[in-house]
Short mmCIF file of C-alpha atoms and ligand atoms in Angstrom, two decimals:
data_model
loop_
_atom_site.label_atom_id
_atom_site.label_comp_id
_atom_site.label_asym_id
_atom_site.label_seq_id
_atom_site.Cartn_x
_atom_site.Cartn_y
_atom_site.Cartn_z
CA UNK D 1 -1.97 -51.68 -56.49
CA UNK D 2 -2.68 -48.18 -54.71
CA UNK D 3 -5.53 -46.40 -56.01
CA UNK D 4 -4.99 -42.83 -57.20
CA UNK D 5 -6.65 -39.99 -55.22
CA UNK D 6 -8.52 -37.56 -58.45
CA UNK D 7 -6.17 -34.39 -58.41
CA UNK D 8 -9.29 -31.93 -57.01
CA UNK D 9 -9.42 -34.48 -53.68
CA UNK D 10 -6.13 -34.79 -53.12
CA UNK D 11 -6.15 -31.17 -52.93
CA UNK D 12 -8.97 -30.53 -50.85
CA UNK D 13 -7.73 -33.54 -48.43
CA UNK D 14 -4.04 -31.78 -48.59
CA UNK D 15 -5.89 -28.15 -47.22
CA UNK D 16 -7.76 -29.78 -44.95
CA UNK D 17 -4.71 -31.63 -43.03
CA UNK D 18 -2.86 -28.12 -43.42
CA UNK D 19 -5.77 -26.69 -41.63
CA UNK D 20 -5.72 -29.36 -38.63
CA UNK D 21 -1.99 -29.24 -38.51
CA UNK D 22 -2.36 -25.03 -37.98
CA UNK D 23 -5.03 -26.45 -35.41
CA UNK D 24 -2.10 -28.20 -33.43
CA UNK D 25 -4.23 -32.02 -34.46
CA UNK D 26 -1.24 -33.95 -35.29
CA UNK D 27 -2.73 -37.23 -34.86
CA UNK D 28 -5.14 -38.87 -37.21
CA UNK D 29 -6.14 -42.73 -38.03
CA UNK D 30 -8.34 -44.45 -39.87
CA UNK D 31 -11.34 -45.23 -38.61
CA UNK D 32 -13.31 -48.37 -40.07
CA UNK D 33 -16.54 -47.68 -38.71
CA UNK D 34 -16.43 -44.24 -39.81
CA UNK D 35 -18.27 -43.03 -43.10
CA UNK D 36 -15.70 -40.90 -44.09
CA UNK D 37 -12.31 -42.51 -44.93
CA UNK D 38 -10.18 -40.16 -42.35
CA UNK D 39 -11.40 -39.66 -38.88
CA UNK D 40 -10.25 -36.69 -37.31
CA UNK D 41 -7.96 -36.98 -34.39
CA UNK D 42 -9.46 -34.32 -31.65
CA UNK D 43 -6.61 -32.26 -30.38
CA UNK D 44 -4.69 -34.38 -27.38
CA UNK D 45 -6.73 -33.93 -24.20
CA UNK D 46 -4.11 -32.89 -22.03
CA UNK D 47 -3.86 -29.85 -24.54
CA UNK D 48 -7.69 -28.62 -23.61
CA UNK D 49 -8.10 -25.77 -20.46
CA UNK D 50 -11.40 -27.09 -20.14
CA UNK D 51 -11.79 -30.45 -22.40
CA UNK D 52 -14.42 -31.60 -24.16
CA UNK D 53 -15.56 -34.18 -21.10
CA UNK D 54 -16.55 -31.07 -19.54
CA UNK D 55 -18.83 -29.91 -22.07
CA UNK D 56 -22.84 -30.36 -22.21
CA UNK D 57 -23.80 -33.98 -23.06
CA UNK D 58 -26.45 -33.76 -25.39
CA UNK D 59 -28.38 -36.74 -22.93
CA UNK D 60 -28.79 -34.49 -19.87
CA UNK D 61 -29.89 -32.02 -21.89
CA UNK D 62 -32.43 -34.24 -23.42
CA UNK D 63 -31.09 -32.78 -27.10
CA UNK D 64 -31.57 -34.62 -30.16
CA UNK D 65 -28.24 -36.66 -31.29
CA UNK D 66 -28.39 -34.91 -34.53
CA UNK D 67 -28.61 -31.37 -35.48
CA UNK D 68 -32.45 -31.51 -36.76
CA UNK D 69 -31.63 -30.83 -39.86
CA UNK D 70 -32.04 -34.01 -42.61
CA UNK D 71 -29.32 -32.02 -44.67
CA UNK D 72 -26.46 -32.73 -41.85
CA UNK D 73 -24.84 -35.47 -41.04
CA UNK D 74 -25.46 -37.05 -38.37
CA UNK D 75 -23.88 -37.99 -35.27
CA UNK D 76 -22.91 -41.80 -35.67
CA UNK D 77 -21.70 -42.02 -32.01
CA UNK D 78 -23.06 -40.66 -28.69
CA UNK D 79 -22.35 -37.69 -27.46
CA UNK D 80 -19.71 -37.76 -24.61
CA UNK D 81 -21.28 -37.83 -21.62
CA UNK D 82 -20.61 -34.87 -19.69
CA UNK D 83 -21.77 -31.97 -17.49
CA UNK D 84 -23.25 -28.73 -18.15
CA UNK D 85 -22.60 -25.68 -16.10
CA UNK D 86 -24.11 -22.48 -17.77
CA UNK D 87 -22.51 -19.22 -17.07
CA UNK D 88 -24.36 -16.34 -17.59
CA UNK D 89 -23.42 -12.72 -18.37
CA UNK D 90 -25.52 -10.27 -15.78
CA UNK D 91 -28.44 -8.78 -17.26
CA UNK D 92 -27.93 -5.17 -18.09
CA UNK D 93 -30.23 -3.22 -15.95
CA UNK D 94 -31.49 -0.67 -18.49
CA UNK D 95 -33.71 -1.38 -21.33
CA UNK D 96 -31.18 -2.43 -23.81
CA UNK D 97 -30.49 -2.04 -27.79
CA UNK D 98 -32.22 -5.06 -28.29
CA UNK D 99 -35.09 -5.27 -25.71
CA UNK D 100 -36.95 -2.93 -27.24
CA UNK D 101 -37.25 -5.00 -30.15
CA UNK D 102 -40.06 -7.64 -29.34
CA UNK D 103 -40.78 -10.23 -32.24
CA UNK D 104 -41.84 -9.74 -35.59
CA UNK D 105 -44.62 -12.41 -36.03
CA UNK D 106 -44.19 -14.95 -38.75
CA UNK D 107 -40.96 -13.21 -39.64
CA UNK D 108 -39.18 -14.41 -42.86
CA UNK D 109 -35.70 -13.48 -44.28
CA UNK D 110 -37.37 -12.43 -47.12
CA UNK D 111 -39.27 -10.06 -45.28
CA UNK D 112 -35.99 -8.60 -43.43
CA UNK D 113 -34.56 -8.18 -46.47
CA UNK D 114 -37.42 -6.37 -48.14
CA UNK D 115 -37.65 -4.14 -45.47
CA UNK D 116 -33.60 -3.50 -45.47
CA UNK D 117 -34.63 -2.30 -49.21
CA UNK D 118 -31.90 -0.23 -50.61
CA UNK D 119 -31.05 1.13 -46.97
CA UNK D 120 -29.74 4.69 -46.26
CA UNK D 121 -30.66 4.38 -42.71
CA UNK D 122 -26.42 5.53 -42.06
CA UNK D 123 -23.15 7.01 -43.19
CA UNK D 124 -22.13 3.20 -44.58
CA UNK D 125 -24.35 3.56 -47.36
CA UNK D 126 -22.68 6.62 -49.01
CA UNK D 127 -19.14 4.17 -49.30
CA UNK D 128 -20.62 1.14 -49.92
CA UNK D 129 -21.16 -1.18 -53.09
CA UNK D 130 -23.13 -3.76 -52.11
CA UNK D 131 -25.42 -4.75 -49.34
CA UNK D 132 -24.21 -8.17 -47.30
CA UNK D 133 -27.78 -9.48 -45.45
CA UNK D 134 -26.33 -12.88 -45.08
CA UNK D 135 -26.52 -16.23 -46.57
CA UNK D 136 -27.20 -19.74 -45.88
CA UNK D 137 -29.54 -22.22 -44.56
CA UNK D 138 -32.95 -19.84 -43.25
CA UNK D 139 -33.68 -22.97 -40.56
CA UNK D 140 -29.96 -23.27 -39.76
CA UNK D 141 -29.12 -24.42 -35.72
CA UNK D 142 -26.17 -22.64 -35.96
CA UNK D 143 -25.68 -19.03 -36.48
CA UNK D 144 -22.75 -17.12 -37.67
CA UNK D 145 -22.25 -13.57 -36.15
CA UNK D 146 -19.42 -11.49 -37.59
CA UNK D 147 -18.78 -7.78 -37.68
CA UNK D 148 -19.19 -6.01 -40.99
CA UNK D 149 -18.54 -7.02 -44.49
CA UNK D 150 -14.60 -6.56 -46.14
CA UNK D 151 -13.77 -5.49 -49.68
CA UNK D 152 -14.26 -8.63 -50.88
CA UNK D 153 -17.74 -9.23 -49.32
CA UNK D 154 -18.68 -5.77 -49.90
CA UNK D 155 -17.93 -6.60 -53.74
CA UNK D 156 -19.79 -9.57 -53.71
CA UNK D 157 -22.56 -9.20 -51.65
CA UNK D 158 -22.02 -12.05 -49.27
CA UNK D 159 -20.77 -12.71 -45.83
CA UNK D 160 -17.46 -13.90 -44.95
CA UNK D 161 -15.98 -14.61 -48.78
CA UNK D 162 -12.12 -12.62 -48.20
CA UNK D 163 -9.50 -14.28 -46.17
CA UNK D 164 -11.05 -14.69 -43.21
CA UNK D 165 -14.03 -16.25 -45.03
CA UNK D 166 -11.98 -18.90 -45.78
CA UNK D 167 -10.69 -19.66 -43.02
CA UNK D 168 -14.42 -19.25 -41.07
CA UNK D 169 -15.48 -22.28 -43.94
CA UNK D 170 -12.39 -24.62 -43.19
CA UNK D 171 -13.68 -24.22 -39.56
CA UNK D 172 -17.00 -25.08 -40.32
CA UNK D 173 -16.11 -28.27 -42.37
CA UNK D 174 -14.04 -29.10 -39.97
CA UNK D 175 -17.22 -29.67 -37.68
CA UNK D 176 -18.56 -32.13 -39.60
CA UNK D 177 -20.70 -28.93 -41.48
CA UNK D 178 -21.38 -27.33 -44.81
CA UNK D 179 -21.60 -23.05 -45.16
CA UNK D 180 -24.80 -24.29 -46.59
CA UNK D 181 -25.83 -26.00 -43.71
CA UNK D 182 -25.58 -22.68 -40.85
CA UNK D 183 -25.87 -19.23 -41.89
CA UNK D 184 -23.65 -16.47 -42.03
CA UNK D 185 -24.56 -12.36 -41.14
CA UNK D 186 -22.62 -9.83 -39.70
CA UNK D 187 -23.52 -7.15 -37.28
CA UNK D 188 -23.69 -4.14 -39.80
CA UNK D 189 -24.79 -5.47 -43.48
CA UNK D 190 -22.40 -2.94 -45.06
CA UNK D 191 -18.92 -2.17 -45.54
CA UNK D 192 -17.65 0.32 -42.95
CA UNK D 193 -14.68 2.30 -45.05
CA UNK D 194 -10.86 1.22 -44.34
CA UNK D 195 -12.20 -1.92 -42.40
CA UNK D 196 -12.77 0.65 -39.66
CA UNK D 197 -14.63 -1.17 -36.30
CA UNK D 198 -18.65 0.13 -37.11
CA UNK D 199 -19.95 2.99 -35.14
CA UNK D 200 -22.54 3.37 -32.55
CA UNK D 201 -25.02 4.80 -34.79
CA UNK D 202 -24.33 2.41 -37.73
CA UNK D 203 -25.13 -0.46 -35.36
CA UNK D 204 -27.87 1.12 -33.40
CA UNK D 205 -29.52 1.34 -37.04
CA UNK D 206 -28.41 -2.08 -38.38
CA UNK D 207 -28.74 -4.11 -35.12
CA UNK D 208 -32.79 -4.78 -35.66
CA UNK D 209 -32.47 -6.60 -38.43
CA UNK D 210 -29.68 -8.57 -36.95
CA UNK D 211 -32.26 -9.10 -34.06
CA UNK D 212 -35.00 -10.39 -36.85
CA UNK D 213 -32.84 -12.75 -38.87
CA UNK D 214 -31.53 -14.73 -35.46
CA UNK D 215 -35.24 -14.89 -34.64
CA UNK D 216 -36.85 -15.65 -37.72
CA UNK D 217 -33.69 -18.54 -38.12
CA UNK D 218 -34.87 -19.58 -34.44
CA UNK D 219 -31.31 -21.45 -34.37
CA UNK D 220 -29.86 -23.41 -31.36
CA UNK D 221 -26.66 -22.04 -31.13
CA UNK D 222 -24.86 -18.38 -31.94
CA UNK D 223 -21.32 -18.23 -32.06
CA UNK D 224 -20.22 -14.68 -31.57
CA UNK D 225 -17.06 -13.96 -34.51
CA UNK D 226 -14.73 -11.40 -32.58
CA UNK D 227 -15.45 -8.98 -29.81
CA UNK D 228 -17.53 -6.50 -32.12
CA UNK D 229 -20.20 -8.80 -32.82
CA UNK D 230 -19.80 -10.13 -29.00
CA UNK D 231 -19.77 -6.91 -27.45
CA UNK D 232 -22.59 -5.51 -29.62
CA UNK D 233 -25.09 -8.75 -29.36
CA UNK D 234 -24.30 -9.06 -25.35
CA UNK D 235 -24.27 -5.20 -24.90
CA UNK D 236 -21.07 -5.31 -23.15
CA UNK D 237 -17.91 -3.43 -22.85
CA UNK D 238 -15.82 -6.49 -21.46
CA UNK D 239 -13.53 -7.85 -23.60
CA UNK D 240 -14.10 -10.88 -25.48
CA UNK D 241 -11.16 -12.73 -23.55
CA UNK D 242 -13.32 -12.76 -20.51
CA UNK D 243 -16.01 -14.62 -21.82
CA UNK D 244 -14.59 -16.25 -25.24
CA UNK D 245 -15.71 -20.00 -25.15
CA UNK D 246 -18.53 -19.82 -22.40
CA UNK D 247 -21.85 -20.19 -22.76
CA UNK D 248 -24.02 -17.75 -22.41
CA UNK D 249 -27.73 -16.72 -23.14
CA UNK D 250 -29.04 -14.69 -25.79
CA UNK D 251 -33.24 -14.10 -25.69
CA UNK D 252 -33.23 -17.63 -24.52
CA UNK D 253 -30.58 -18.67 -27.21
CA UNK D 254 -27.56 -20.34 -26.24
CA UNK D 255 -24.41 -18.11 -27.43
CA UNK D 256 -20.99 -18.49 -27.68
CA UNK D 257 -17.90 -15.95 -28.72
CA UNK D 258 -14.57 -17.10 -30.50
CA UNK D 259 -11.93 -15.29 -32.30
CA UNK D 260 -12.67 -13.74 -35.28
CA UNK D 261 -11.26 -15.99 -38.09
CA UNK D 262 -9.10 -12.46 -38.73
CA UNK D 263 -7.91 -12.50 -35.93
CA UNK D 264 -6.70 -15.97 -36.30
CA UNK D 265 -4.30 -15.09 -39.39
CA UNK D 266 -3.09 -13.20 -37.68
CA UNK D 267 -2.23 -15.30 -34.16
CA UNK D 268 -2.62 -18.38 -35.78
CA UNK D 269 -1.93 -20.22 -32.31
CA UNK D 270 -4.77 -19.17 -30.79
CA UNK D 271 -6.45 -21.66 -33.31
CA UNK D 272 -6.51 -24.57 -30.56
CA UNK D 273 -8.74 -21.84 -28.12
CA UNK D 274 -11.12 -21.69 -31.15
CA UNK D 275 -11.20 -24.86 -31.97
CA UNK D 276 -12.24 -26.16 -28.11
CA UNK D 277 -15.12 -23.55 -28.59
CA UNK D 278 -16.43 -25.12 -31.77
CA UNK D 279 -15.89 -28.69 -30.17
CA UNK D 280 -18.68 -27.72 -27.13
CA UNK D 281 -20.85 -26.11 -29.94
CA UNK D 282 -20.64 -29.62 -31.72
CA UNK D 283 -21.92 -31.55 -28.38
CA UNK D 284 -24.76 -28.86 -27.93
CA UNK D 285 -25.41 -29.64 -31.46
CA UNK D 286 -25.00 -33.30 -31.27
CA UNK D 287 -22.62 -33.30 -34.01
CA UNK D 288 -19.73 -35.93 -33.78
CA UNK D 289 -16.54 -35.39 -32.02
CA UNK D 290 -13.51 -37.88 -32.46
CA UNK D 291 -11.75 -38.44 -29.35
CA UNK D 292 -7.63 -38.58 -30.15
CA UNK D 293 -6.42 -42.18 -29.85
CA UNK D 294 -4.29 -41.05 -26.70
CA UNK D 295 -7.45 -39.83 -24.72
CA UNK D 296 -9.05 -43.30 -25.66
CA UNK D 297 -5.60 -45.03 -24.10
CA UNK D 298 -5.61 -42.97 -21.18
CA UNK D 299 -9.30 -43.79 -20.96
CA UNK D 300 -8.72 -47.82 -20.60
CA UNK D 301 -5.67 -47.65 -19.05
N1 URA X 401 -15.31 -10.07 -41.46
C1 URA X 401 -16.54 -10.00 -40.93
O1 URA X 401 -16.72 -9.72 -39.76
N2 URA X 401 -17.56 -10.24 -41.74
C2 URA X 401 -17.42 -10.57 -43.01
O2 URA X 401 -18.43 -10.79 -43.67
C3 URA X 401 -16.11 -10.65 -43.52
C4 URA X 401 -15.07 -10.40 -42.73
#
């Protein structure tokens, strides 16, 4: 006789195939060697601009198979083996925002945050309810870089919470990951009014600590949320379309920008482009990647 699914899983399982399906994954099997019951069908290969078999394999980079972390799963099949070929951003020539920041020896969240204090460094403070610093694992290898809390967020007190929040934590589960497991901050920590883009001065003042937390979290991999955070962390003007999904090199950190999950409700089809991004941040991190059963066919054929 079937077995009955409990009510809360089927619904979780039901969102989570919605979420694929939006995705453009159509395909999925069940995989008997997997933990889980459902392995995820990657999107079809012939789909990718640049697929996954041209991503970094985690061998010639001499990276751990698993994230490092004993709270993540880990990877329960090799990384595909494939080649790495960074792409850098040119150096700005001037001192920048962020070089005149060195490093804060034996630098701790908790000290950040301390020194944030009840901040009235700019403007945002006068509009604001609460302060968002961030949240999530403080020894995370993957860092979350949005732009500036919401409403909801700003009501709360924590990163990435609204609409787009959920949408940024369906993305990370669908890596294999927990919110608990990376961490979450934005560029300014609070609520610039009418969603507004933050100013120059509000990030020139809220940038530092920015700088601190990704240091004191020491993480190997940034991914960029939208062109604010891009543009502000890699000091650019370009637009994030010219360099969305590369990697590139933060104070000797590897960095990516994607779509901001916003963005994303609102062109859901650009989903797939986001998607491919997170799939070369899962081989940096070693995390596993199902390969669709049509890219295994073509493979043997
Ligand atoms: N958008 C962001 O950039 N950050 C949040 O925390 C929420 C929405």
């Amino acid at each position: 006789m079937a077995q009955r699914i409990p009510e809360t899983l089927h619904k979780k399982l039901s969102e989570r195939l919605h979420f694929y399906e939006d995705l453009g994954v159509g395909l999925f099997y069940k995989d008997r060697g997997a933990p889980h019951a459902l392995a995820i069908a990657a999107p079809a290969a012939e789909s990718f601009e640049a697929p996954i078999s041209q991503a970094i394999s985690s061998e010639e980079l001499a990276l751990p198979k698993s994230i490092g972390n004993p709270e993540l799963p880990k990877a329960t099949q090799p990384a595909p083996r494939v080649t790495y070929k960074p792409e850098l951003l040119p150096v700005p020539a001037a001192a920048s925002l962020f070089e005149a920041f060195g490093k804060v020896p034996d630098d701790t969240l908790l000290k950040i945050r301390t020194d944030l204090g009840e901040c009235t460094r700019c403007k945002l403070h006068t509009t604001r309810n609460k302060i968002v610093f961030g949240d999530g694992n403080p020894k995370a290898e993957l860092v979350f870089v949005g732009e500036g809390p919401g409403h909801d967020e700003d009501l709360q007190g924590l990163p990435f919470v609204g609409r787009a929040g959920k949408l940024l934590t369906q993305m990370i589960e669908a890596m294999g990951l927990e919110r608990k497991d990376v961490y979450i901050c934005n560029v300014v920590k609070c609520r610039p009014p009418e969603n507004r883009a933050p100013e120059k001065d509000e990030v020139e003042q809220c940038s530092p600590f920015l700088l601190r937390q990704i240091d004191a979290i020491a993480p190997k991999v940034i991914v960029c949320l939208g062109s604010t955070a891009a543009q502000t962390v890699l000091e650019t003007n370009r637009g994030i379309s010219q360099f969305r999904g590369q990697w590139l090199e933060f104070r000797g950190r590897k960095l990516m920008a994607t779509y901001h999950p916003a963005y994303l409700l609102r062109n859901p089809s650009a989903k797939s482009e986001v998607w491919r991004d997170l799939q070369k941040v899962m081989a940096v991190l070693g995390l596993e990647i199902k390969k669709s059963k049509s890219a295994e066919a073509g493979k043997s054929s």
